[in-house]
Amino acid sequence: MNANREEVLKKLSIVDFMLLDLGLYLNNNPTCQNGLALHNQASKDSETLRKQYEENFGPLRMCTENHASDWQWTKSPWPWESEANFKLN
């Protein structure tokens, strides 16, 4: 896997996990302004990283609007194929 592709995918995975965790935190602490600010920033970061990945390496989700002139979803490695994933260090 391309080193840059793996790096962007790792960062996106980290930010998306952070979003999930912050969402659970905010379910129990809905008035926490610091938690809300962190969630809003992580949401922006996730969207930026997802766009960066999809512009350079193809769609990550079937619902992505960026399919150009053909259906590109099937051209990327499938999630169960090893080249679609990264190794944890």
Coordinates of C-alpha atoms in Angstrom, one line a residue:
M1 CA 0.0 0.0 0.0
N2 CA 1.2 3.5 -0.8
A3 CA 2.8 5.0 2.3
N4 CA 0.8 8.3 2.0
R5 CA -2.4 6.4 1.4
E6 CA -1.8 4.4 4.6
E7 CA -0.9 7.5 6.6
V8 CA -4.1 9.3 5.5
L9 CA -6.2 6.2 6.3
K10 CA -4.6 5.8 9.7
K11 CA -5.3 9.5 10.5
L12 CA -8.9 9.2 9.3
S13 CA -9.4 6.0 11.5
I14 CA -8.0 7.8 14.5
V15 CA -10.2 10.9 14.0
D16 CA -13.3 8.8 13.3
F17 CA -12.7 6.8 16.5
M18 CA -12.3 10.1 18.4
L19 CA -15.7 11.3 16.9
L20 CA -17.4 8.1 18.1
D21 CA -15.9 8.4 21.6
L22 CA -16.8 12.1 21.9
G23 CA -20.3 11.4 20.7
L24 CA -20.7 8.8 23.5
Y25 CA -19.2 11.3 26.0
L26 CA -21.6 14.1 24.9
N27 CA -24.6 11.7 25.3
N28 CA -23.7 11.7 29.0
N29 CA -22.4 15.3 29.2
P30 CA -24.5 17.3 26.7
T31 CA -23.6 20.7 28.1
C32 CA -19.8 20.2 28.1
Q33 CA -18.6 23.0 25.8
N34 CA -15.1 21.6 25.7
G35 CA -16.4 18.2 24.5
L36 CA -18.6 19.9 22.0
A37 CA -15.8 22.0 20.6
L38 CA -13.5 18.9 20.3
H39 CA -16.3 17.0 18.5
N40 CA -16.9 19.9 16.1
Q41 CA -13.2 20.1 15.3
A42 CA -12.9 16.3 14.9
S43 CA -15.9 16.4 12.6
K44 CA -14.2 19.0 10.4
D45 CA -10.9 17.1 10.5
S46 CA -12.7 13.8 9.5
E47 CA -14.3 15.5 6.5
T48 CA -11.1 17.0 5.4
L49 CA -9.2 13.7 5.6
R50 CA -12.0 11.8 3.9
K51 CA -12.0 14.3 1.0
Q52 CA -8.2 14.1 0.8
Y53 CA -8.2 10.3 0.7
E54 CA -11.1 10.1 -1.9
E55 CA -9.5 12.7 -4.2
N56 CA -6.2 10.8 -4.3
F57 CA -7.1 7.1 -3.8
G58 CA -10.8 6.7 -4.6
P59 CA -14.1 6.4 -2.6
L60 CA -14.2 5.1 0.9
R61 CA -18.0 4.8 1.0
M62 CA -20.6 3.8 -1.5
C63 CA -22.6 7.0 -0.7
T64 CA -19.7 9.3 -1.8
E65 CA -20.7 11.8 -4.5
N66 CA -17.3 11.8 -6.2
H67 CA -17.8 9.1 -8.7
A68 CA -16.7 11.2 -11.7
S69 CA -18.0 9.6 -14.9
D70 CA -18.2 6.0 -13.8
W71 CA -18.9 3.8 -10.7
Q72 CA -15.4 3.8 -9.0
W73 CA -16.4 2.1 -5.8
T74 CA -15.6 -1.3 -7.2
K75 CA -12.1 -0.3 -8.4
S76 CA -10.7 0.1 -4.9
P77 CA -9.6 -2.9 -2.7
W78 CA -12.5 -4.3 -0.7
P79 CA -12.3 -3.9 3.1
W80 CA -11.5 -7.6 3.5
E81 CA -8.5 -7.5 1.1
S82 CA -5.2 -6.9 2.9
E83 CA -4.2 -3.9 0.7
A84 CA -7.3 -2.0 1.8
N85 CA -6.1 -2.0 5.4
F86 CA -3.1 -0.9 7.4
K87 CA -1.1 -2.7 10.0
L88 CA -1.1 -1.5 13.6
N89 CA 2.4 -0.9 14.9

